[in-house]
Amino acid sequence: MVSYHLFVKSILMAAFFFIFGLKSYAQLKPVYFNGDVIVKDSTQANYYGVFGKLSSENLYVLKVYDLDNNLKTTGYYKDEDLKIPHGAFVYYENVNFFNRVNATNFILKGKERFVSGRGIFVDGLQTGRWISFFPDGRIMNVTTYLNGVKHGFYGAYNERGKVIVSGIFNGGEEDGQWLRNGGKIKETFVNGVKQTIDAQAMATIHKKAIVVDTHGDILFNQIKSGIDIGKLQTSGNFDLPRAKVGGLDVQIFSIWCDETGGYALANREIDSLYSLIKRYPKQIALVRNYVQLMQAVKDNKLAAMIGVEGGHMIENSLDNLDELAKRGMSYLTLTWNNSTTWASSAAEETSGKVKPENAGLNDFGKKVVTRLNKLGILVDLSHVGERTFYDALKVTTKPVLVSHSCVYALNPVPRNLKDEQIKAVGKNGGVISLNFYNGFLDSTYKTKQKMFLAKYDAELNKLTQKFSRSDAIDTLISLHQVEADAIRTPISVIIDHVDYIVKLIGVNHVGFGADFDGAESFPAGINGVADYPKLTAALLNRGYMPADVEKILGGNFLRVLKAQN
């Protein structure tokens, strides 16, 4: 039997030469499959392929047949190893061989119906509309893709052509209104989260809560760009009008610079915040403690607090620390990514730049923590290395803040907290505010981002000649917004991090520190401070009770802040 089929295969290969022409192909060779796995021994094969290179288009083409010589798949690839599909693909009767993309059998009334379909690959990723068909040629389903992610219209149909399910995917997640069972069932999704809570009830819960964001990199960008964040902006993640829309009650403004800056730049950023408050005194007020915060909320003003992100800005001086405290510093992040002479950072502990024997807090670092406790200023342990983290917990007499970090077990990056660190914060009575940056939330984001940047590498190189690397990436994203949106993680991943902490140490130790204006990509639907109601909806839809939602949105931070005085 095998020899007969190989004979027929040879005839087909000859026909393949004849039909497509010798000049079109640089090479042709047979390919054997057992299922969808390539095998060398033809006696093990239940499918075989005819494979060749299109010289004119620098692509490889593959046609796959079963042993009865029925055509099963036609597709194009960029590589000889069949790993990067690129171009039009057609598959027949539920058989396909392109990069393990699985068609599925459709079962109707107990009978298995084999389907066929077609679609386009671009650089190994499904793109555009993919359509599957019933044996009689009627459409079974339509799925829209962008860079391999479901993004756009989806529809599933029965054999009579009537819609079973229809809706829109946004970045791989169901979004908006979906119709099921021929339109008899209507469901609403927000970035993959099914809305089970009445919108009015959700709005009431959100309005009652005191919503706190413990970290926003707004001031550095304001100085750099000269924008007025008291007015509605078309870029960035924060301004006063959007804060009002989002029901944000408290914003801790990060005072940030890298290791090349210091005390003077910190004061310049504080001056910028003072200027904003002076221009909009009816909308925003500087607060330094719990009592002042509650008064600002009562007065319907945004409570503005100051968080200094990096111990290098005190320049090894307790006097400078005292002066920053007088100007309103509410927390000090002991390190940024760079270590100081007295505290080691997560980035430099893990990279080996700081040797183990030099890691942690030295005597001056311990004095810094003691002085912060005395002044009623929060000790912030985001960014710090593990040695510094545990040294600080040994010294502090007050609950600590982790202003913008996530869970290491869900995404193992050095900036995130391991389980034992999370438990230690719980034991201390502190609070962990979750960062919204996709790179800290989602372990798959960096790979997707790398592919996006590689695709537009030439364009990015040109932009970096005009802008800084981070600004060039932001500009590139704005030029290809739809594709950039498709790789954003869903809101549900933020709630996954909330769940993890709650299960480990309880609901009293988690909050939000978005890092808005400090990163290039946030979850789908989270574009700035106006979107905080979506987090309330996501928490309620996950099953959190209203009282616990209020704790997560800000109550837990308020408890820790009150404990400082």
Coordinates of C-alpha atoms in Angstrom, one line a residue:
M1 CA 0.0 0.0 0.0
V2 CA 2.8 2.4 0.9
S3 CA 4.6 1.8 -2.4
Y4 CA 1.4 2.5 -4.3
H5 CA 0.9 5.8 -2.5
L6 CA 4.5 6.8 -2.9
F7 CA 4.1 6.1 -6.7
V8 CA 1.0 8.3 -6.8
K9 CA 2.8 10.9 -4.8
S10 CA 5.6 11.0 -7.4
I11 CA 3.0 11.5 -10.1
L12 CA 1.5 14.4 -8.1
M13 CA 4.9 16.0 -7.6
A14 CA 5.5 15.8 -11.3
A15 CA 2.1 17.5 -11.8
F16 CA 3.1 20.1 -9.2
F17 CA 6.2 20.9 -11.3
F18 CA 4.1 21.1 -14.4
I19 CA 1.3 23.3 -13.0
F20 CA 3.5 25.8 -11.2
G21 CA 6.5 25.7 -13.6
L22 CA 10.1 24.8 -12.9
K23 CA 11.2 28.4 -13.0
S24 CA 9.0 29.3 -10.1
Y25 CA 10.6 27.0 -7.6
A26 CA 14.2 26.8 -6.4
Q27 CA 13.6 23.4 -4.8
L28 CA 11.0 20.8 -4.2
K29 CA 10.9 18.0 -1.7
P30 CA 8.4 15.6 -0.1
V31 CA 7.3 16.2 3.5
Y32 CA 5.7 13.4 5.6
F33 CA 3.3 13.8 8.5
N34 CA 2.0 11.6 11.3
G35 CA -0.9 13.7 12.4
D36 CA 0.5 17.2 12.3
V37 CA 4.1 16.1 13.2
I38 CA 6.7 15.9 10.5
V39 CA 8.4 12.5 10.3
K40 CA 11.3 11.3 8.2
D41 CA 10.0 7.7 7.6
S42 CA 7.3 7.7 5.0
T43 CA 6.0 4.3 6.3
Q44 CA 4.9 6.1 9.5
A45 CA 3.0 8.8 7.6
N46 CA -0.7 9.2 7.3
Y47 CA -0.3 12.5 5.3
Y48 CA 2.3 13.7 2.9
G49 CA 3.2 17.1 1.5
V50 CA 4.7 18.6 -1.6
F51 CA 7.0 21.5 -0.5
G52 CA 8.9 24.0 -2.6
K53 CA 10.3 27.6 -2.6
L54 CA 8.7 30.3 -4.7
S55 CA 11.8 32.1 -5.9
S56 CA 9.8 35.1 -7.1
E57 CA 8.3 35.8 -3.7
N58 CA 11.0 34.3 -1.4
L59 CA 8.3 32.1 0.2
Y60 CA 7.9 28.4 0.7
V61 CA 4.6 26.7 -0.3
L62 CA 3.3 23.5 1.1
K63 CA 0.4 21.3 -0.1
V64 CA -0.6 18.4 2.1
Y65 CA -2.5 15.3 1.0
D66 CA -3.9 12.3 2.8
L67 CA -3.0 8.8 1.5
D68 CA -6.1 8.8 -0.7
N69 CA -4.6 11.8 -2.4
N70 CA -7.2 14.3 -1.1
L71 CA -5.8 17.8 -0.7
K72 CA -5.9 18.8 3.0
T73 CA -3.9 22.0 3.4
T74 CA -2.4 24.7 1.3
G75 CA -0.2 27.3 2.9
Y76 CA 2.9 29.5 2.6
Y77 CA 5.8 30.0 4.9
K78 CA 8.8 32.3 5.3
D79 CA 11.1 29.5 6.4
E80 CA 12.1 26.0 5.3
D81 CA 11.4 24.6 8.7
L82 CA 7.7 25.5 8.4
K83 CA 7.7 27.5 11.6
I84 CA 6.7 30.9 10.3
P85 CA 3.4 30.8 8.3
H86 CA 3.0 33.8 6.0
G87 CA 0.3 34.4 3.5
A88 CA -3.0 32.7 2.6
F89 CA -3.9 29.3 4.1
V90 CA -6.7 26.9 3.3
Y91 CA -7.5 23.7 5.2
Y92 CA -10.0 21.0 4.4
E93 CA -12.0 18.6 6.6
N94 CA -10.4 19.7 9.9
V95 CA -6.8 19.0 8.8
N96 CA -4.2 21.7 9.0
F97 CA -0.5 21.9 9.4
F98 CA 0.4 25.6 10.0
N99 CA 2.2 26.2 13.3
R100 CA -0.2 24.0 15.4
V101 CA -3.2 26.2 14.7
N102 CA -6.0 23.9 15.5
A103 CA -9.3 23.8 13.7
T104 CA -12.1 22.1 15.7
N105 CA -14.7 19.6 14.8
F106 CA -18.3 20.9 15.0
I107 CA -20.8 18.7 16.7
L108 CA -24.5 19.2 16.0
K109 CA -27.2 16.9 17.2
G110 CA -24.7 14.2 18.1
K111 CA -23.1 14.1 14.7
E112 CA -19.5 15.1 14.0
R113 CA -19.3 17.6 11.2
F114 CA -15.8 18.1 9.6
V115 CA -15.1 21.7 8.8
S116 CA -12.8 23.5 6.4
G117 CA -11.5 27.1 6.5
R118 CA -9.2 29.8 5.3
G119 CA -7.3 32.8 6.6
I120 CA -4.1 34.9 6.4
F121 CA -0.9 34.6 8.4
V122 CA 1.6 37.5 8.6
D123 CA 5.0 36.6 10.1
G124 CA 3.5 33.6 11.8
L125 CA 0.5 35.4 13.3
Q126 CA -3.1 35.0 12.3
T127 CA -4.3 38.3 10.9
G128 CA -7.7 39.5 9.5
R129 CA -10.8 37.4 9.2
W130 CA -10.5 33.6 9.5
I131 CA -13.6 31.7 8.3
S132 CA -14.6 28.1 8.9
F133 CA -17.1 26.3 6.8
F134 CA -19.5 23.4 7.1
P135 CA -19.1 20.6 4.5
D136 CA -21.8 22.1 2.3
G137 CA -19.9 25.4 2.2
R138 CA -22.0 27.4 4.6
I139 CA -20.1 29.6 7.1
M140 CA -19.7 28.0 10.5
N141 CA -17.8 30.8 12.2
V142 CA -15.9 34.1 11.6
T143 CA -13.1 35.2 13.8
T144 CA -11.1 38.4 13.4
Y145 CA -7.4 38.5 14.4
L146 CA -4.8 41.2 14.8
N147 CA -1.2 39.9 15.3
G148 CA -2.4 36.5 16.4
V149 CA -4.9 37.9 19.0
K150 CA -8.7 37.9 18.6
H151 CA -9.6 41.5 17.9
G152 CA -12.8 42.5 16.2
F153 CA -15.9 40.7 15.1
Y154 CA -16.7 37.1 16.0
G155 CA -19.7 35.2 14.8
A156 CA -20.8 31.5 15.1
Y157 CA -23.6 30.1 12.9
N158 CA -25.6 26.9 12.7
E159 CA -26.1 24.9 9.5
R160 CA -29.2 26.9 8.7
G161 CA -27.1 30.1 8.6
K162 CA -28.6 31.6 11.8
V163 CA -26.4 33.3 14.3
I164 CA -25.6 31.3 17.5
V165 CA -23.1 33.7 19.1
S166 CA -21.9 37.1 18.0
G167 CA -19.8 39.9 19.6
I168 CA -16.6 41.9 19.6
F169 CA -13.2 40.8 20.9
N170 CA -10.9 43.6 22.1
G171 CA -7.3 42.4 22.6
G172 CA -8.3 38.8 23.0
E173 CA -11.1 39.6 25.5
E174 CA -14.9 39.8 25.0
D175 CA -16.0 43.4 25.1
G176 CA -19.3 45.2 24.8
Q177 CA -22.6 43.4 24.2
W178 CA -22.6 39.8 23.1
L179 CA -25.6 37.9 21.8
R180 CA -26.0 34.2 22.4
N181 CA -28.7 31.6 21.6
G182 CA -29.8 33.5 18.5
G183 CA -30.0 36.8 20.3
K184 CA -32.2 35.5 23.1
I185 CA -29.4 36.0 25.7
K186 CA -27.6 39.3 25.9
E187 CA -24.5 39.7 28.0
T188 CA -22.3 42.7 28.5
F189 CA -18.5 42.5 29.0
V190 CA -15.9 45.1 29.8
N191 CA -12.5 44.0 28.6
G192 CA -13.3 40.3 29.3
V193 CA -15.2 40.8 32.6
K194 CA -18.8 39.8 32.4
Q195 CA -20.9 42.5 34.0
T196 CA -23.1 40.9 36.6
I197 CA -23.6 43.9 38.9
D198 CA -26.2 46.6 38.1
A199 CA -24.4 49.7 36.8
Q200 CA -26.2 52.0 39.2
A201 CA -25.3 49.9 42.2
M202 CA -21.7 49.8 41.0
A203 CA -21.6 53.6 40.6
T204 CA -23.0 54.0 44.2
I205 CA -20.3 51.8 45.6
H206 CA -17.6 53.6 43.7
K207 CA -18.8 57.0 44.8
K208 CA -18.9 55.9 48.4
A209 CA -15.3 54.6 48.4
I210 CA -12.3 56.9 48.9
V211 CA -10.3 56.0 45.9
V212 CA -6.5 56.2 46.3
D213 CA -3.7 55.9 43.7
T214 CA -0.5 55.6 45.6
H215 CA 1.8 56.2 42.7
G216 CA 1.7 58.5 39.6
D217 CA 4.7 59.8 37.6
I218 CA 2.9 62.9 36.5
L219 CA 5.1 65.7 37.6
F220 CA 8.3 64.8 35.8
N221 CA 6.3 64.6 32.5
Q222 CA 4.6 67.9 33.3
I223 CA 7.9 69.6 33.7
K224 CA 9.3 68.0 30.6
S225 CA 6.4 68.8 28.3
G226 CA 5.1 71.9 29.9
I227 CA 1.5 70.8 29.8
D228 CA -1.2 72.0 32.2
I229 CA -2.7 69.0 33.9
G230 CA -5.3 71.2 35.4
K231 CA -7.0 71.0 31.9
L232 CA -8.2 68.0 29.9
Q233 CA -5.3 66.5 27.9
T234 CA -5.3 64.3 24.8
S235 CA -2.2 62.5 25.9
G236 CA -0.9 61.0 29.1
N237 CA -2.9 59.2 31.8
F238 CA -3.7 62.0 34.3
D239 CA -5.3 65.4 34.5
L240 CA -7.7 67.0 37.0
P241 CA -10.8 66.6 34.8
R242 CA -10.2 62.9 34.2
A243 CA -9.5 62.4 37.9
K244 CA -12.9 63.8 38.6
V245 CA -14.5 61.6 36.1
G246 CA -12.8 58.5 37.6
G247 CA -13.9 59.4 41.1
L248 CA -10.2 59.6 42.2
D249 CA -10.0 61.1 45.7
V250 CA -6.3 60.8 46.5
Q251 CA -3.4 61.0 44.2
I252 CA 0.2 60.5 45.4
F253 CA 2.4 62.4 43.0
S254 CA 5.7 60.7 42.5
I255 CA 8.8 62.9 42.8
W256 CA 11.1 61.0 40.4
C257 CA 14.5 61.3 38.7
D258 CA 17.1 58.7 37.8
E259 CA 20.5 58.5 39.5
T260 CA 21.7 61.6 37.6
G261 CA 19.3 63.8 39.4
G262 CA 18.9 64.6 43.1
Y263 CA 17.7 66.9 45.8
A264 CA 17.4 70.0 43.5
L265 CA 15.3 68.3 40.9
A266 CA 13.1 66.8 43.6
N267 CA 12.4 70.3 44.8
R268 CA 11.7 71.5 41.3
E269 CA 9.0 68.8 40.9
I270 CA 7.5 69.7 44.2
D271 CA 7.4 73.4 43.0
S272 CA 5.5 72.2 40.0
L273 CA 2.9 70.5 42.2
Y274 CA 2.6 73.7 44.4
S275 CA 2.1 75.7 41.2
L276 CA -0.7 73.4 40.0
I277 CA -2.5 73.7 43.4
K278 CA -2.1 77.5 43.3
R279 CA -3.8 77.6 39.9
Y280 CA -6.6 75.3 40.8
P281 CA -7.3 75.8 44.5
K282 CA -10.9 74.8 44.3
Q283 CA -10.1 71.4 42.7
I284 CA -6.9 70.2 44.5
A285 CA -5.3 70.5 47.9
L286 CA -1.9 69.4 49.3
V287 CA -2.4 67.1 52.3
R288 CA 0.3 65.7 54.6
N289 CA -1.6 63.4 56.9
Y290 CA -4.9 61.5 57.4
V291 CA -6.8 64.4 59.0
Q292 CA -6.0 66.8 56.1
L293 CA -6.8 64.1 53.6
M294 CA -10.3 63.5 55.0
Q295 CA -10.9 67.2 55.0
A296 CA -9.9 67.5 51.4
V297 CA -12.3 64.7 50.5
K298 CA -15.1 66.3 52.5
D299 CA -14.4 69.6 50.5
N300 CA -14.7 67.6 47.2
K301 CA -11.1 68.3 46.3
L302 CA -8.5 66.0 45.0
A303 CA -6.1 65.2 47.9
A304 CA -2.6 65.6 46.6
M305 CA 0.2 63.8 48.4
I306 CA 3.9 63.7 47.7
G307 CA 5.9 60.5 47.3
V308 CA 9.7 60.7 46.8
E309 CA 10.7 57.8 44.6
G310 CA 14.3 57.1 45.4
G311 CA 16.5 57.6 48.4
H312 CA 19.3 59.1 46.2
M313 CA 17.3 62.3 46.2
I314 CA 18.2 63.0 49.8
E315 CA 21.9 62.9 48.8
N316 CA 23.0 61.0 52.0
S317 CA 21.6 63.8 54.2
L318 CA 19.1 63.6 57.0
D319 CA 18.8 67.4 56.8
N320 CA 17.6 67.0 53.2
L321 CA 15.2 64.4 54.3
D322 CA 13.8 66.7 56.9
E323 CA 13.4 69.5 54.4
L324 CA 11.5 67.3 52.0
A325 CA 9.3 66.3 54.9
K326 CA 8.6 70.0 55.6
R327 CA 7.5 70.4 52.0
G328 CA 5.0 67.6 52.3
M329 CA 6.7 64.3 51.5
S330 CA 4.3 61.6 52.6
Y331 CA 6.5 58.6 51.7
L332 CA 10.1 57.9 50.7
T333 CA 10.9 55.0 48.4
L334 CA 14.2 53.8 49.8
T335 CA 15.6 53.1 46.4
W336 CA 14.7 53.4 42.8
N337 CA 16.3 51.0 40.3
N338 CA 19.7 52.4 41.3
S339 CA 21.1 51.6 44.7
T340 CA 22.3 54.2 47.1
T341 CA 25.3 54.1 49.3
W342 CA 23.0 53.0 52.2
A343 CA 20.4 50.7 50.5
S344 CA 20.4 48.2 47.7
S345 CA 17.8 48.0 44.9
A346 CA 16.0 45.0 43.5
A347 CA 17.6 45.7 40.1
E348 CA 21.1 45.8 41.4
E349 CA 20.8 43.0 43.9
T350 CA 19.5 40.6 41.2
S351 CA 21.9 41.7 38.5
G352 CA 24.9 41.2 40.8
K353 CA 26.0 44.8 40.6
V354 CA 25.7 44.9 44.4
K355 CA 27.5 42.0 46.1
P356 CA 25.6 40.1 48.7
E357 CA 28.0 41.3 51.5
N358 CA 27.1 44.9 50.6
A359 CA 23.4 44.4 50.1
G360 CA 20.7 45.7 52.5
L361 CA 20.6 48.7 54.7
N362 CA 23.8 50.0 56.3
D363 CA 23.8 52.0 59.6
F364 CA 22.9 55.2 57.8
G365 CA 20.0 53.4 56.0
K366 CA 18.6 52.3 59.3
K367 CA 18.8 55.9 60.6
V368 CA 16.8 56.9 57.5
V369 CA 14.0 54.4 58.4
T370 CA 14.0 55.5 62.0
R371 CA 13.8 59.2 61.0
L372 CA 10.9 58.5 58.6
N373 CA 9.0 56.7 61.5
K374 CA 9.6 59.7 63.8
L375 CA 8.4 62.2 61.2
G376 CA 5.2 60.1 60.4
I377 CA 6.4 59.5 56.9
L378 CA 5.6 56.2 55.2
V379 CA 8.5 53.8 54.4
D380 CA 8.0 52.7 50.8
L381 CA 9.5 49.3 49.8
S382 CA 8.8 49.2 46.1
H383 CA 12.0 48.9 44.0
V384 CA 14.1 47.8 47.0
G385 CA 16.1 44.5 47.0
E386 CA 15.1 41.6 49.2
R387 CA 18.0 42.3 51.7
T388 CA 16.9 46.0 52.0
F389 CA 13.2 44.9 52.2
Y390 CA 13.8 42.6 55.2
D391 CA 16.3 45.0 56.9
A392 CA 13.7 47.8 56.7
L393 CA 11.0 45.6 58.2
K394 CA 13.3 44.8 61.1
V395 CA 13.9 48.5 61.9
T396 CA 10.5 50.1 61.2
T397 CA 8.0 50.5 64.0
K398 CA 5.1 51.5 61.7
P399 CA 3.2 49.7 58.9
V400 CA 4.9 50.0 55.5
L401 CA 3.7 50.8 52.0
V402 CA 4.7 49.0 48.8
S403 CA 3.5 51.8 46.5
H404 CA 3.6 50.2 43.0
S405 CA 4.6 46.5 42.8
C406 CA 2.9 43.2 41.8
V407 CA 3.1 39.5 42.6
Y408 CA 6.3 37.6 41.7
A409 CA 4.6 34.2 41.5
L410 CA 2.3 35.5 38.7
N411 CA 5.1 37.4 36.9
P412 CA 8.7 36.8 38.1
V413 CA 10.4 40.1 37.6
P414 CA 12.7 41.5 40.3
R415 CA 10.4 44.4 41.1
N416 CA 7.6 42.1 42.2
L417 CA 7.1 40.6 45.6
K418 CA 7.7 37.0 46.4
D419 CA 5.3 35.1 48.7
E420 CA 7.4 35.4 51.8
Q421 CA 7.7 39.2 51.2
I422 CA 3.9 39.4 50.8
K423 CA 3.5 37.5 54.1
A424 CA 6.0 39.8 55.8
V425 CA 4.0 42.9 54.7
G426 CA 0.8 41.3 56.1
K427 CA 2.6 40.6 59.4
N428 CA 3.8 44.2 59.6
G429 CA 0.2 45.5 58.9
G430 CA 1.2 47.3 55.7
V431 CA -0.4 47.5 52.3
I432 CA 0.8 46.5 48.8
S433 CA -0.5 48.8 46.0
L434 CA -0.6 47.0 42.7
N435 CA 1.1 48.4 39.7
F436 CA -0.9 48.5 36.4
Y437 CA 2.0 48.3 34.0
N438 CA 1.5 45.3 31.7
G439 CA 5.2 44.3 32.1
F440 CA 4.7 43.7 35.8
L441 CA 1.3 42.2 35.6
D442 CA 1.5 39.8 32.7
S443 CA 4.4 37.3 32.1
T444 CA 3.6 37.1 28.4
Y445 CA 3.7 40.9 27.7
K446 CA 7.4 41.3 27.2
T447 CA 7.5 38.7 24.5
K448 CA 4.5 40.3 22.7
Q449 CA 6.1 43.8 23.1
K450 CA 9.4 42.5 21.7
M451 CA 7.6 41.2 18.6
F452 CA 5.7 44.5 18.1
L453 CA 8.9 46.5 18.4
A454 CA 10.8 44.2 16.1
K455 CA 8.1 44.6 13.4
Y456 CA 8.7 48.3 13.4
D457 CA 12.4 48.3 14.2
A458 CA 13.4 50.7 11.3
E459 CA 10.7 53.1 12.2
L460 CA 11.6 53.0 15.9
N461 CA 15.3 53.7 15.1
K462 CA 14.3 56.8 13.2
L463 CA 12.1 58.0 16.1
T464 CA 15.0 57.4 18.6
Q465 CA 17.0 60.0 16.6
K466 CA 14.4 62.6 17.5
F467 CA 13.3 61.4 21.0
S468 CA 14.4 59.5 24.0
R469 CA 14.0 55.7 23.9
S470 CA 10.8 55.8 26.1
D471 CA 9.3 58.7 24.1
A472 CA 10.1 57.0 20.8
I473 CA 8.3 53.9 22.0
D474 CA 5.3 56.0 23.1
T475 CA 5.2 57.7 19.7
L476 CA 5.5 54.4 17.8
I477 CA 2.6 53.0 19.9
S478 CA 0.5 56.1 19.0
L479 CA 1.2 55.5 15.3
H480 CA 0.2 51.9 15.5
Q481 CA -2.4 52.1 18.2
V482 CA -4.7 49.3 17.1
E483 CA -1.8 46.8 17.0
A484 CA -0.4 48.0 20.3
D485 CA -3.8 47.7 21.9
A486 CA -4.1 44.1 20.8
I487 CA -1.1 43.0 23.0
R488 CA -2.4 44.7 26.2
T489 CA -3.4 42.4 29.0
P490 CA -7.0 42.3 30.2
I491 CA -8.2 44.0 33.3
S492 CA -8.9 40.6 34.8
V493 CA -5.1 40.1 35.3
I494 CA -5.1 43.0 37.8
I495 CA -7.8 41.3 39.8
D496 CA -5.8 38.0 39.6
H497 CA -3.0 39.8 41.5
V498 CA -5.6 41.1 44.0
D499 CA -6.9 37.6 44.5
Y500 CA -3.4 36.2 45.0
I501 CA -2.6 38.6 47.8
V502 CA -6.0 38.3 49.4
K503 CA -5.7 34.5 49.5
L504 CA -2.2 34.8 51.0
I505 CA -2.7 37.5 53.7
G506 CA -6.3 38.8 53.5
V507 CA -8.2 41.6 52.0
N508 CA -6.7 44.3 54.4
H509 CA -3.4 44.6 52.7
V510 CA -3.9 45.4 49.0
G511 CA -4.6 48.5 47.1
F512 CA -3.7 50.3 43.8
G513 CA -0.6 52.3 42.7
A514 CA -1.1 52.5 39.0
D515 CA 2.2 54.0 37.9
F516 CA 0.3 56.1 35.4
D517 CA 2.5 58.2 33.1
G518 CA 5.4 56.0 34.2
A519 CA 5.0 53.2 31.7
E520 CA 4.0 52.7 28.0
S521 CA 1.3 50.1 28.3
F522 CA -1.6 49.4 30.7
P523 CA -4.4 46.8 30.6
A524 CA -7.0 47.0 27.9
G525 CA -9.6 49.6 28.8
I526 CA -7.3 51.2 31.5
N527 CA -6.1 54.4 29.8
G528 CA -5.9 56.7 32.8
V529 CA -7.4 57.8 36.0
A530 CA -10.9 58.2 34.4
D531 CA -11.0 54.4 34.2
Y532 CA -11.0 53.6 38.0
P533 CA -14.7 52.7 37.9
K534 CA -13.8 49.8 35.7
L535 CA -11.7 48.4 38.5
T536 CA -14.6 48.7 40.9
A537 CA -16.8 46.8 38.4
A538 CA -14.1 44.1 37.9
L539 CA -13.8 43.6 41.7
L540 CA -17.5 43.3 42.2
N541 CA -17.9 41.0 39.2
R542 CA -15.1 38.8 40.7
G543 CA -17.3 38.4 43.8
Y544 CA -15.8 40.9 46.2
M545 CA -18.3 42.4 48.7
P546 CA -18.8 46.2 48.6
A547 CA -17.1 46.6 52.0
D548 CA -14.0 44.8 50.7
V549 CA -14.0 46.8 47.5
E550 CA -13.9 50.0 49.5
K551 CA -10.9 48.6 51.4
I552 CA -9.0 47.8 48.2
L553 CA -9.8 51.1 46.5
G554 CA -8.4 53.1 49.3
G555 CA -9.5 52.1 52.8
N556 CA -6.4 49.9 53.4
F557 CA -4.1 52.8 52.5
L558 CA -6.0 55.1 54.8
R559 CA -5.5 52.7 57.7
V560 CA -1.8 52.6 57.1
L561 CA -1.5 56.3 56.7
K562 CA -3.4 57.0 59.9
A563 CA -1.1 54.6 61.8
Q564 CA 1.9 56.8 61.0
N565 CA 0.9 59.5 63.4

